[in-house]
Coordinates of C-alpha atoms in Angstrom, one line a residue:
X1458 CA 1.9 14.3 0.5
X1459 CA 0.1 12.2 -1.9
X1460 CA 0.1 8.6 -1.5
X1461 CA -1.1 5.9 -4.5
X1462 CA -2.6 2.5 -2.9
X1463 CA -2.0 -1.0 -4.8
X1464 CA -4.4 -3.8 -2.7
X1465 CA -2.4 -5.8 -0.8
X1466 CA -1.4 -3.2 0.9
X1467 CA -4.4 -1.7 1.9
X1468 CA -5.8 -5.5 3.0
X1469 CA -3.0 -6.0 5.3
X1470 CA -3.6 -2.6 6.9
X1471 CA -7.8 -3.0 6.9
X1472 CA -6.7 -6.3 8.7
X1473 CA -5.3 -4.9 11.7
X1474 CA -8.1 -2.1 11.6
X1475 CA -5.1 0.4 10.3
X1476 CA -6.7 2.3 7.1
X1477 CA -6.9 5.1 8.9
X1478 CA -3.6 5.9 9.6
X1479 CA -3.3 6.5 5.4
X1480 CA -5.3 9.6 6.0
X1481 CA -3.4 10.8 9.3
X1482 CA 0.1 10.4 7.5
X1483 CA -0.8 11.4 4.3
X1484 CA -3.1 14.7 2.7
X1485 CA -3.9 12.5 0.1
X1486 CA -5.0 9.2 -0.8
X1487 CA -5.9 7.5 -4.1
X1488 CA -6.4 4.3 -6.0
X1489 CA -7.0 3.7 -9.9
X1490 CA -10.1 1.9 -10.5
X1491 CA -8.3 -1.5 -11.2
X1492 CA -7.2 -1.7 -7.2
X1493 CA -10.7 -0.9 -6.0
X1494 CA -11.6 -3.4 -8.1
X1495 CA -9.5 -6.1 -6.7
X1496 CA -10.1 -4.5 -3.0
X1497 CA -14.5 -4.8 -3.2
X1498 CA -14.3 -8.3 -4.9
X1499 CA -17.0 -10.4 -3.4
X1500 CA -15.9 -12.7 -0.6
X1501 CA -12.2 -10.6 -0.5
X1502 CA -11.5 -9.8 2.9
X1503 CA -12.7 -6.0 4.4
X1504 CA -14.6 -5.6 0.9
X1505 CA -17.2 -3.7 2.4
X1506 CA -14.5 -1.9 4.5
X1507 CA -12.6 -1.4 2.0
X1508 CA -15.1 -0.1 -0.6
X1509 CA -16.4 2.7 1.8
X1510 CA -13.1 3.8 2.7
X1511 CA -12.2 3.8 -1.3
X1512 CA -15.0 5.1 -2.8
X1513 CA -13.9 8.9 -2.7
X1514 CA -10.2 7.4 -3.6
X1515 CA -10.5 6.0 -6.7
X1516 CA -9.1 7.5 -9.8
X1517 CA -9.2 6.5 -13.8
X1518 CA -6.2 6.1 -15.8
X1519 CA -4.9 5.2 -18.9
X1520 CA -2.4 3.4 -19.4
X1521 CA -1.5 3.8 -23.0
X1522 CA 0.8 6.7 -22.1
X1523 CA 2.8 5.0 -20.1
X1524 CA 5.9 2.3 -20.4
X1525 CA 6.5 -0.2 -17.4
X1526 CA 8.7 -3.4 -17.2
X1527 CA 5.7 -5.7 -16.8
X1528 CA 7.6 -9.0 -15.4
X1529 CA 4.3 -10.7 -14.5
X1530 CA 2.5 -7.8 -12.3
X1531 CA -1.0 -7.5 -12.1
X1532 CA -3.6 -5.0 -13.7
X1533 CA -4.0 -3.0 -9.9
X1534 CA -0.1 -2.8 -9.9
X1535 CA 0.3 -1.3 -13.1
X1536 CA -2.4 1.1 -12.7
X1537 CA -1.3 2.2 -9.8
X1538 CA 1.9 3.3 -11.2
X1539 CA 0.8 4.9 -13.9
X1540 CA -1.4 7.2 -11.3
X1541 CA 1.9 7.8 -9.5
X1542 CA 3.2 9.6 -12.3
X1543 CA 0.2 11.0 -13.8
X1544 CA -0.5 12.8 -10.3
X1545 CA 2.8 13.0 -9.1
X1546 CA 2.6 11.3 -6.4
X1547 CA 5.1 10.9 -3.4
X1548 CA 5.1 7.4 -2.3
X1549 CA 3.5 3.8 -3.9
X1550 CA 1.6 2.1 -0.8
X1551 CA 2.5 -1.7 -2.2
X1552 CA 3.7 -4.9 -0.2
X1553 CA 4.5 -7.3 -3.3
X1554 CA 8.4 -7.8 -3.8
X1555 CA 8.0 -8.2 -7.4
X1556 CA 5.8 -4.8 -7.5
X1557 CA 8.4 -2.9 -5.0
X1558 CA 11.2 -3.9 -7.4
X1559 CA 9.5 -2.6 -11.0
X1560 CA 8.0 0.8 -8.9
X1561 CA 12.0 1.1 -8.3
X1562 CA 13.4 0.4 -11.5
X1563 CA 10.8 2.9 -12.7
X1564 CA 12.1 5.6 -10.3
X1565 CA 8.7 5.1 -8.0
X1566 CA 9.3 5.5 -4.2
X1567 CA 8.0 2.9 -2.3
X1568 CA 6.3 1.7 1.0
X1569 CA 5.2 -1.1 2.6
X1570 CA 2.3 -1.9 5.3
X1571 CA 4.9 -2.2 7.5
X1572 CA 6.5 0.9 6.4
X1573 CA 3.0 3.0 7.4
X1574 CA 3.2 1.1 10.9
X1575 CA 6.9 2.2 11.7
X1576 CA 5.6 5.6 10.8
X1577 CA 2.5 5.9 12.7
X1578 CA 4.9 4.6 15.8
X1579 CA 7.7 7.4 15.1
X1580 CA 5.1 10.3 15.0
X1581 CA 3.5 8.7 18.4
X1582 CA 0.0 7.7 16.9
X1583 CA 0.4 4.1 18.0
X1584 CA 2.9 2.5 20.8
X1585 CA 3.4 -0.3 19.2
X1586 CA 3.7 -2.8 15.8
X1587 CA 4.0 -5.7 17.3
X1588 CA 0.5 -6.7 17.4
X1589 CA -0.4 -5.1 14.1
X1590 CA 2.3 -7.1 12.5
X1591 CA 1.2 -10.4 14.0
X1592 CA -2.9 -9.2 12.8
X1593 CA -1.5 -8.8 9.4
X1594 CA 0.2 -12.2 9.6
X1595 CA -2.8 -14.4 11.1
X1596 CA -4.6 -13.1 8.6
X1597 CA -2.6 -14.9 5.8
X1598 CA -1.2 -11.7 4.0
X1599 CA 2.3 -12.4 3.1
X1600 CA 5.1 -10.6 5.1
X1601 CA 9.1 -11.9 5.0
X1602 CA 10.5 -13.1 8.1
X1603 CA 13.5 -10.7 7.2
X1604 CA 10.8 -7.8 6.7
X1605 CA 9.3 -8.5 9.9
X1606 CA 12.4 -9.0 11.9
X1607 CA 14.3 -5.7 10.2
X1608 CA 10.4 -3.8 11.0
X1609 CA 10.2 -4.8 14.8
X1610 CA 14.4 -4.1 15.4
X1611 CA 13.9 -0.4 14.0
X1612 CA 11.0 0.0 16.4
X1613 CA 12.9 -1.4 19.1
X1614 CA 10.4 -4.1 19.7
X1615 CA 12.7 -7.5 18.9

């Protein structure tokens, strides 16, 4: 399975030291230059993290071949779904609402931080998300009080 990465995403899961559970779930991982970008900006947080763990990730596209509802998204975002369908791709790693909901309208399936963490608990790789979910929230990444209530019932954790 071949997953495309937008950056809030992959922040929220480099700040519960979670990256690594992209590679375990997934055969494939990418990112269109744009996202790197965004990801390695000086002073972002896990830049350095983030740019070693993306430098063999990271993909060109062009966008020109490609029509999206743009509704205010961001360079990364867009990129990122154009890679989806140029590569075919089986799921858009992305935890922006507004992003989620243009990747749907565009017939893109979605996931969520979140989403990889109730994974990597079903398939036994970690016991719990609790403390992976509160990580992500300390950190100031934005996750839903409904997302995070809904996350820690279907992992029995509430």
């Amino acid at each position: 399975m071949l997953i495309i990465a937008d950056s809030s995403a992959l922040v929220a899961l480099a700040e519960c030291d979670m990256l690594h559970l992209l590679d375990v779930l997934f055969q494939e991982v990418r990112v269109p230059r744009p996202v790197f970008e965004e990801c390695t900006f000086p002073g972002k947080p896990h830049a350095s993290r983030l740019a070693a763990y993306l430098a063999d990730k990271t993909i060109d596209i062009d966008l020109s071949s490609y029509i999206f509802s743009i509704n205010g998204l961001g360079r990364g975002e867009l990129h990122a779904m154009a890679l989806y369908r140029y590569l075919h791709a089986d799921r858009f790693l992305v935890d922006d609402q507004r992003a989620k909901k243009v990747a749907n309208l565009n017939g893109i399936s979605t996931i969520g931080s979140v989403g990889i963490l109730l994974r990597a608990k079903e398939r036994g790789l970690i016991p719990t998300i609790k403390p992976h979910v509160a990580a992500i929230q300390r950190s100031g990444v934005y996750l839903s009080d409904r997302v995070v209530k809904h996350a820690l019932e279907l992992a029995g954790e509430d």
